[in-house]
Short mmCIF file of C-alpha atoms in Angstrom, two decimals:
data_model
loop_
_atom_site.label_atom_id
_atom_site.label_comp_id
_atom_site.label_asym_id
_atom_site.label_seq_id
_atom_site.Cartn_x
_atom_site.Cartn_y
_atom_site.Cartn_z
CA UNK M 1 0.00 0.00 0.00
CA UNK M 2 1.43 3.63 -0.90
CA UNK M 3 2.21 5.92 1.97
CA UNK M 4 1.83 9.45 1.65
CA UNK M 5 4.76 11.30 2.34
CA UNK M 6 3.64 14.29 4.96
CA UNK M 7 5.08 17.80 4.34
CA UNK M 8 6.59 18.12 7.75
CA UNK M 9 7.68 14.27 8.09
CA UNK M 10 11.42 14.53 7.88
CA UNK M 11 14.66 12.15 8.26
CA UNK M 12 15.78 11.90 12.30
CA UNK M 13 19.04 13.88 10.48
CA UNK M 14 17.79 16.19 8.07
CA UNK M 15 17.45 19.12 11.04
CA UNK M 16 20.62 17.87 12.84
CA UNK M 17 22.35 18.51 9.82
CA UNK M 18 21.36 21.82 9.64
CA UNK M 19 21.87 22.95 12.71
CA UNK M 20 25.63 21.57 12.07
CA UNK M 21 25.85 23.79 9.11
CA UNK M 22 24.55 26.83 11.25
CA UNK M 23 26.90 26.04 13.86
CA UNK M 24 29.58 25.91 11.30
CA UNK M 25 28.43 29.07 10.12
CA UNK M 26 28.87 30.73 13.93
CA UNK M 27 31.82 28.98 14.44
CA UNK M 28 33.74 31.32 11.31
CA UNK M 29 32.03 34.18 12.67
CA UNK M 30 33.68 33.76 16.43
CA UNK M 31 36.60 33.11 14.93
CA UNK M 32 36.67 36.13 12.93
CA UNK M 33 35.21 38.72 15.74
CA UNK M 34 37.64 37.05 18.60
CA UNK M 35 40.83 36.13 17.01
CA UNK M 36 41.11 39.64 15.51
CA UNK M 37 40.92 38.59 11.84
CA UNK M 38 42.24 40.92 9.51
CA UNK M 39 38.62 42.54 7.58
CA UNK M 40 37.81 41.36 4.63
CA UNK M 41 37.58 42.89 1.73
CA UNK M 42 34.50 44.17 0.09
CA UNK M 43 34.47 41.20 -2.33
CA UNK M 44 35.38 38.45 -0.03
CA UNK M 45 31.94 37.66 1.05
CA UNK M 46 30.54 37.82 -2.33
CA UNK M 47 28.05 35.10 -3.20
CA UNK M 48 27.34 33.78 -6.45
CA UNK M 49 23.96 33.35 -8.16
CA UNK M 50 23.42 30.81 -10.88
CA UNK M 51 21.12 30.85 -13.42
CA UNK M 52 19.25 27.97 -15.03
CA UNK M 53 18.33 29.40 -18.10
CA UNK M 54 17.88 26.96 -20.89
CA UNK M 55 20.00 26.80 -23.75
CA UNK M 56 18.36 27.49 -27.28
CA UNK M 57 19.54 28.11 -30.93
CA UNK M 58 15.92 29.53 -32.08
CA UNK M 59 15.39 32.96 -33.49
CA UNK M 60 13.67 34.70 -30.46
CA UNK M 61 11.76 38.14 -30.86
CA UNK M 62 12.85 40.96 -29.17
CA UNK M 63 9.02 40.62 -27.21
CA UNK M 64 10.72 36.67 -26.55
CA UNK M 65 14.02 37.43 -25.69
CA UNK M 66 12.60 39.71 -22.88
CA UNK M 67 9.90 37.43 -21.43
CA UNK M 68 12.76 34.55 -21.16
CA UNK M 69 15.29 37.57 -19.35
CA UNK M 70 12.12 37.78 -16.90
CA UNK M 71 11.53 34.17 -16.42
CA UNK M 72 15.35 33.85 -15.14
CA UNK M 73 15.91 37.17 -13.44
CA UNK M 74 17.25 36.60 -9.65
CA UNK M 75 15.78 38.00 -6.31
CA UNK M 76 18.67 39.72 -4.39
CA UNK M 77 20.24 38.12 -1.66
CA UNK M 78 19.00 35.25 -2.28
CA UNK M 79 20.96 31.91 -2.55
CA UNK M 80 20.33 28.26 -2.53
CA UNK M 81 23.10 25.64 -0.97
CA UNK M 82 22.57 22.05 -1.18
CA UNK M 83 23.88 19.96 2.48
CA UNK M 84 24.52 17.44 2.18
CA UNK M 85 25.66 14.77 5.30
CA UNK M 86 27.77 11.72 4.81
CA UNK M 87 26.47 9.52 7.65
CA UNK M 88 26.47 5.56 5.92
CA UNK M 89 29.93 4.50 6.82
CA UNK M 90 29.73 4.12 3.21
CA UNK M 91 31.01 6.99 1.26
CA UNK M 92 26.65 7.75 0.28
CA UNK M 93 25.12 10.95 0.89
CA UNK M 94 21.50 9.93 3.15
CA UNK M 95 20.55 13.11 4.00
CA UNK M 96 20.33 15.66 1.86
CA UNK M 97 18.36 19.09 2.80
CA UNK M 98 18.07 22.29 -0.05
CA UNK M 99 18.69 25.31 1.74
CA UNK M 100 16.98 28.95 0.22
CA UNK M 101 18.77 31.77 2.07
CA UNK M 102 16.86 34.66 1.65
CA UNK M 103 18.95 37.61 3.37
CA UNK M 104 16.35 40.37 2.07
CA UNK M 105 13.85 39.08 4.17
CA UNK M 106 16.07 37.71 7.16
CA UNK M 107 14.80 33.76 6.59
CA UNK M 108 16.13 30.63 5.83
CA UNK M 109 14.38 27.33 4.39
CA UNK M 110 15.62 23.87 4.38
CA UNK M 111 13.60 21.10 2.29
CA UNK M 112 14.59 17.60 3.13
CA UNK M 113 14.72 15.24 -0.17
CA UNK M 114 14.26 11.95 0.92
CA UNK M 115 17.01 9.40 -0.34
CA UNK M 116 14.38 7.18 -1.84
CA UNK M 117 13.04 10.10 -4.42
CA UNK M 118 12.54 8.80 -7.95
CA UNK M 119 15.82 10.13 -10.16
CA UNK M 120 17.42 10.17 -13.11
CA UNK M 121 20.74 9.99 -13.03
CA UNK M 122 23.48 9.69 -16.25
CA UNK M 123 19.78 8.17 -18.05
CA UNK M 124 19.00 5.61 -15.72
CA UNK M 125 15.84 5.51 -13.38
CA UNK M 126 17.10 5.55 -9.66
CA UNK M 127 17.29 6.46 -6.09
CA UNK M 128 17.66 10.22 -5.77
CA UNK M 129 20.85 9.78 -3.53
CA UNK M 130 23.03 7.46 -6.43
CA UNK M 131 23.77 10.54 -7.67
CA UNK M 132 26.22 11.51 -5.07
CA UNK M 133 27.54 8.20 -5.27
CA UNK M 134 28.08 8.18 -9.00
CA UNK M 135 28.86 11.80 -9.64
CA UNK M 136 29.58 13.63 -6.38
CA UNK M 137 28.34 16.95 -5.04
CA UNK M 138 28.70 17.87 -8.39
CA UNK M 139 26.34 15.55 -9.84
CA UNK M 140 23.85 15.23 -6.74
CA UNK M 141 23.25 19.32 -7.41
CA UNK M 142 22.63 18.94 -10.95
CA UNK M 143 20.05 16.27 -10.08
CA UNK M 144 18.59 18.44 -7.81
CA UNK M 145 18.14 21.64 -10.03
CA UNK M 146 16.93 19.47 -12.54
CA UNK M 147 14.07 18.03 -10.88
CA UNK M 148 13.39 21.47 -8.80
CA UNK M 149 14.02 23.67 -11.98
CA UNK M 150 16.17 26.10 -9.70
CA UNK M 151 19.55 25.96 -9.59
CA UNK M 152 21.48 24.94 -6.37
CA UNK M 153 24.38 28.01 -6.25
CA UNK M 154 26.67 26.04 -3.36
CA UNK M 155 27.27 22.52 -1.92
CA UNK M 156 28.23 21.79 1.14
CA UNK M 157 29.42 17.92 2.62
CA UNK M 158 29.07 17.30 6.21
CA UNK M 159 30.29 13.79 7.60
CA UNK M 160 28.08 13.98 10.45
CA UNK M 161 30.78 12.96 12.77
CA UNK M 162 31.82 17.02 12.75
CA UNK M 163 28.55 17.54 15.15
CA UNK M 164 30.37 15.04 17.66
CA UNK M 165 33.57 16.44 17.06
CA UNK M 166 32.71 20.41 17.77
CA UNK M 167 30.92 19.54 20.69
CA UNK M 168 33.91 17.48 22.44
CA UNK M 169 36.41 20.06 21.35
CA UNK M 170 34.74 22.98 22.98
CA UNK M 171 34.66 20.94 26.33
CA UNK M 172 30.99 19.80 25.83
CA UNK M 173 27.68 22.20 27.06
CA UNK M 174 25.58 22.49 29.88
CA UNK M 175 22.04 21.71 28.50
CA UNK M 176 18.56 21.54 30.05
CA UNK M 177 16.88 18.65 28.95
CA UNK M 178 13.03 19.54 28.57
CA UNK M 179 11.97 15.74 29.12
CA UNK M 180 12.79 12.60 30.23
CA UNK M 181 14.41 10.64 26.75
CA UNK M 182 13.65 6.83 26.84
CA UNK M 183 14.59 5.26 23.21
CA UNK M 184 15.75 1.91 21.22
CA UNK M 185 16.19 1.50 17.94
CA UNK M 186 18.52 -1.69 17.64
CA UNK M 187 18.77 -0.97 13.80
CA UNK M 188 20.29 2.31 14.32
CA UNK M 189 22.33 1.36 16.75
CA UNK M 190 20.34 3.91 18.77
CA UNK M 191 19.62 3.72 22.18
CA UNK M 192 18.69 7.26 24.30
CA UNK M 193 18.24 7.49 27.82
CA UNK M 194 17.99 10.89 29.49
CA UNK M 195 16.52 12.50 32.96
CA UNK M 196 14.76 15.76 32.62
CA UNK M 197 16.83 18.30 34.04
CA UNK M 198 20.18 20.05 33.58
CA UNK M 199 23.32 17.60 32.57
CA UNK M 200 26.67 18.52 30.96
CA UNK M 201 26.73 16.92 27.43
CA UNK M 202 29.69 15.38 25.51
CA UNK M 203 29.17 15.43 22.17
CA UNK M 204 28.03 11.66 21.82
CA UNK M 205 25.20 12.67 24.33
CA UNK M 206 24.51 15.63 22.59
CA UNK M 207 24.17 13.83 19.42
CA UNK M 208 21.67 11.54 21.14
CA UNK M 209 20.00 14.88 22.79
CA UNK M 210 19.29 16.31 19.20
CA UNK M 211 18.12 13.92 16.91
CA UNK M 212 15.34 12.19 20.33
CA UNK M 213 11.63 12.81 18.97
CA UNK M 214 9.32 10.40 20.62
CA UNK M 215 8.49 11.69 23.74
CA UNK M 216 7.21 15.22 22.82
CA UNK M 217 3.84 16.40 22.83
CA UNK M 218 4.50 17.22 19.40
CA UNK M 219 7.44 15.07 18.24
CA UNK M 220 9.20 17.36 15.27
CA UNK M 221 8.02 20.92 16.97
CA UNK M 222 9.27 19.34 20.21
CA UNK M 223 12.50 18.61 18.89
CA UNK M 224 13.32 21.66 16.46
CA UNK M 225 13.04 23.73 20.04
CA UNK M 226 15.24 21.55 21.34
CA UNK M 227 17.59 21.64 19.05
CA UNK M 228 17.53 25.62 18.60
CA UNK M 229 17.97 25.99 22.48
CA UNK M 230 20.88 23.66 22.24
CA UNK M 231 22.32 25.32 19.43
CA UNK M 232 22.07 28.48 21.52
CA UNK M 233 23.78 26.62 24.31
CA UNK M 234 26.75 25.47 22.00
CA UNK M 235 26.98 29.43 20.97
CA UNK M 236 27.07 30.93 24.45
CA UNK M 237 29.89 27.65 24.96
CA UNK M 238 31.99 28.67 21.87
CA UNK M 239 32.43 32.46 23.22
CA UNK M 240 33.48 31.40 26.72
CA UNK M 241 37.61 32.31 27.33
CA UNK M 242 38.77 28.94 27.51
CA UNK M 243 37.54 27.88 23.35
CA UNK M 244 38.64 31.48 22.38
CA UNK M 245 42.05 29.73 22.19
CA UNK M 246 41.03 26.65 20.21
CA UNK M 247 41.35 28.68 16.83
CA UNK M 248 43.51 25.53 15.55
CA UNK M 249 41.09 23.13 16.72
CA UNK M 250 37.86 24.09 15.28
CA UNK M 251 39.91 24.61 11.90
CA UNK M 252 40.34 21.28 12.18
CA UNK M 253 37.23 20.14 12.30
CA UNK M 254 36.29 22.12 9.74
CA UNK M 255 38.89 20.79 7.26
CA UNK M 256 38.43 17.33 8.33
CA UNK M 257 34.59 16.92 8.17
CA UNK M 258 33.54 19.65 5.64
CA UNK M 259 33.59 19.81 2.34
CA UNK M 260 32.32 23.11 0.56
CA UNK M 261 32.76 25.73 -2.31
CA UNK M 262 32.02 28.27 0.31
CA UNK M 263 34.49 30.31 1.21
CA UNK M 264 35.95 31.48 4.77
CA UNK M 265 34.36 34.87 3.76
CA UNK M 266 31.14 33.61 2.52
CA UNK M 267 30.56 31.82 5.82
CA UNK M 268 31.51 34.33 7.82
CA UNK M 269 28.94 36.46 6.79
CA UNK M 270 26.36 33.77 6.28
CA UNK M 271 27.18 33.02 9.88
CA UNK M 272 26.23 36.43 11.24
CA UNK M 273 23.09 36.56 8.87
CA UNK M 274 22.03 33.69 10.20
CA UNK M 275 22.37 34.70 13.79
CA UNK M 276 21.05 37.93 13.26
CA UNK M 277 17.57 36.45 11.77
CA UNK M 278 17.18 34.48 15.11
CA UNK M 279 16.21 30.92 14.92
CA UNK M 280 12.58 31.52 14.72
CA UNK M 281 12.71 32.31 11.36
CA UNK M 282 14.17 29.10 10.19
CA UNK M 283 11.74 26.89 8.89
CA UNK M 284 12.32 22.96 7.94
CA UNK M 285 9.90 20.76 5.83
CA UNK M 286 10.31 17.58 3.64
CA UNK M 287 9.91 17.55 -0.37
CA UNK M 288 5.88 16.28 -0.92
CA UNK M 289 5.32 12.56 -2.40
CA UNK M 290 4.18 9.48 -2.27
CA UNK M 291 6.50 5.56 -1.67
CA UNK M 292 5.59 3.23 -3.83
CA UNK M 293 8.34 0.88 -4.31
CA UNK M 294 11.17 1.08 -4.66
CA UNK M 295 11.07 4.76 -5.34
CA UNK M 296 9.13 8.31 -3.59
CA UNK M 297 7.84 9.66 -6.25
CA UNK M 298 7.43 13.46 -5.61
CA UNK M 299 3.58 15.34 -5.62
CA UNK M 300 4.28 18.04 -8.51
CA UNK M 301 1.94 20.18 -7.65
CA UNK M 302 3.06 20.13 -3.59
CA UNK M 303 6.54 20.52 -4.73
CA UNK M 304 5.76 23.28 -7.51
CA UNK M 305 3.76 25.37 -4.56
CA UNK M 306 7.08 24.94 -1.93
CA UNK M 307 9.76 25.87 -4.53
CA UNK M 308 7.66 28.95 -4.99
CA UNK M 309 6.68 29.82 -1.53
CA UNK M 310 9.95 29.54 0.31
CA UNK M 311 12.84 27.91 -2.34
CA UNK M 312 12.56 29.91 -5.64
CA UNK M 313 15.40 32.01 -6.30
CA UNK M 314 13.93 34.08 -9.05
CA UNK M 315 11.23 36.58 -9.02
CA UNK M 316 8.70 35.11 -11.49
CA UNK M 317 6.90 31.94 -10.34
CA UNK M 318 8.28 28.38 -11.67
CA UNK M 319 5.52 26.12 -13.79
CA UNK M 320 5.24 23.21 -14.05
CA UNK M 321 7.33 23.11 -17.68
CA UNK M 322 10.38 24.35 -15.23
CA UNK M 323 10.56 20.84 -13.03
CA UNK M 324 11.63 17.56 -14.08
CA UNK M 325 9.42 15.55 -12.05
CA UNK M 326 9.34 11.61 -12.66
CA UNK M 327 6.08 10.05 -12.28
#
């Protein structure tokens, strides 16, 4: 029997991941405000904006030529980054999450495509998430645009083990747990058990902390709190005098778990946006469809209305002509 797919239904990762990619964002910016950084220059932070405008050898009126200028012209300040976490143990990309970044009107976006979405990749039918493994970032953004008819401007790779990694290095965070956390999942390996009440975390418990769902009133509302007081927690933790000296450290982690075509600038200011919008205007949802095995196949018209509500770079509307969905 087909299962609907619900718009806020999203992997146990997808919002963990983000969260990593904010912190990674903060973690630039503290760098840059407490080690005394020298400023940037006016172009450092500069971000890119592609264009997905489709290639054509007809003879277009002037009248033609205009509308299709329209149809592609870009919002300012607006970007789209693909994250992507490697979490598998096997080199595959499980979690991926489209980010829109829209620093006009101080929000940010991040639609979870699940792993199991219809694709095709190099003209073979497959799982959306082959792509990484056959092509890369590279070829897991192109997959994306295509299907989305936007185009994905960055890609970021986070092994997932970074989250861990940032929270041990800073000397772990003092965290009130809102309830008590009693879960098993043998085929995750997962097993989370928690008092209410303040604790110190390391960041194995913290990774536990983040991704627990079950016992909240309302499991993914429940949760996202959690996870934006914690990442508050980790932020009040990474500007305390003792991790203002771990400069080298956090590089580290940064070099060893992320791979991006974001610069040190580019974060930077990302960063601060980010922390300047406040975390209530970060929203999270899941790409709309439908399993029917062995593939989600993706609701056009749901994913048509959320490209153009919260992911669509450019200031006409997409139709349905601009995706690629597979039925």
């Amino acid at each position: 029997m087909a299962s609907r797919l619900r718009r806020r239904k999203r992997s146990p990762w997808a919002v963990t991941l983000l969260l990593l990619f904010i912190l990674i964002g903060l973690c630039c910016a503290v760098i840059r405000v407490y080690f005394r950084a020298p400023e940037q220059k006016s172009g450092d932070a500069v971000l890119i904006q592609r264009v997905n405008s489709p290639v054509t050898d007809q003879d277009l009126s002037e009248e033609e030529t205009e509308a299709l200028r329209s149809h592609y012209e870009r919002k300012p300040e607006f970007w789209t980054i693909l994250v992507s976490g490697a979490d598998d143990g096997n080199g595959g990309s499980d979690t991926n999450i489209l980010v829109a970044l829209d620093a006009a009107n101080g929000r940010v976006f991040g639609a979870s495509i699940a792993r199991d979405t219809k694709a095709q990749v190099k003209g073979e039918n497959c799982k959306i998430n082959f792509a990484y493994n056959s092509g890369g970032m590279e070829l897991m953004a192109q997959t994306v645009s295509d299907q989305l008819g936007i185009p994905v401007d960055y890609t970021v790779l986070v092994d997932l083990k970074a989250f861990q990694a940032l929270v041990d290095t800073i000397g772990g965070v003092d965290f009130y747990i809102p309830v008590d956390m009693d879960y098993e999942d043998p085929y995750q390996n997962l097993s989370i058990h928690f008092s209410k009440g303040m604790r110190h975390l390391n960041g194995s418990e913290a990774l536990k902390v983040v991704r627990f769902r079950e016992g909240y009133a309302s499991q993914d509302i429940g949760r996202m709190h959690t996870q934006q007081e914690f990442l508050k927690a980790v932020a009040k933790q990474l500007m305390t005098p003792a991790n203002l000296n771990k400069l080298g450290d956090l590089c580290k982690i940064f070099v060893e778990y992320v791979e991006t075509d974001l610069n040190a600038g580019n974060l930077v200011w990302m960063g601060g946006q980010v922390a300047a919008m406040g975390m209530e205007n970060i929203e999270f949802a899941t790409l709309p469809g439908e399993w029917k095995s062995p593939y989600i196949y993706l609701n056009q018209e749901e994913v048509l209305a959320m490209v153009n509500e919260h992911l669509n770079p450019y200031t006409e509307d997409r139709t349905a002509e601009d995706l690629n969905i597979l039925t």
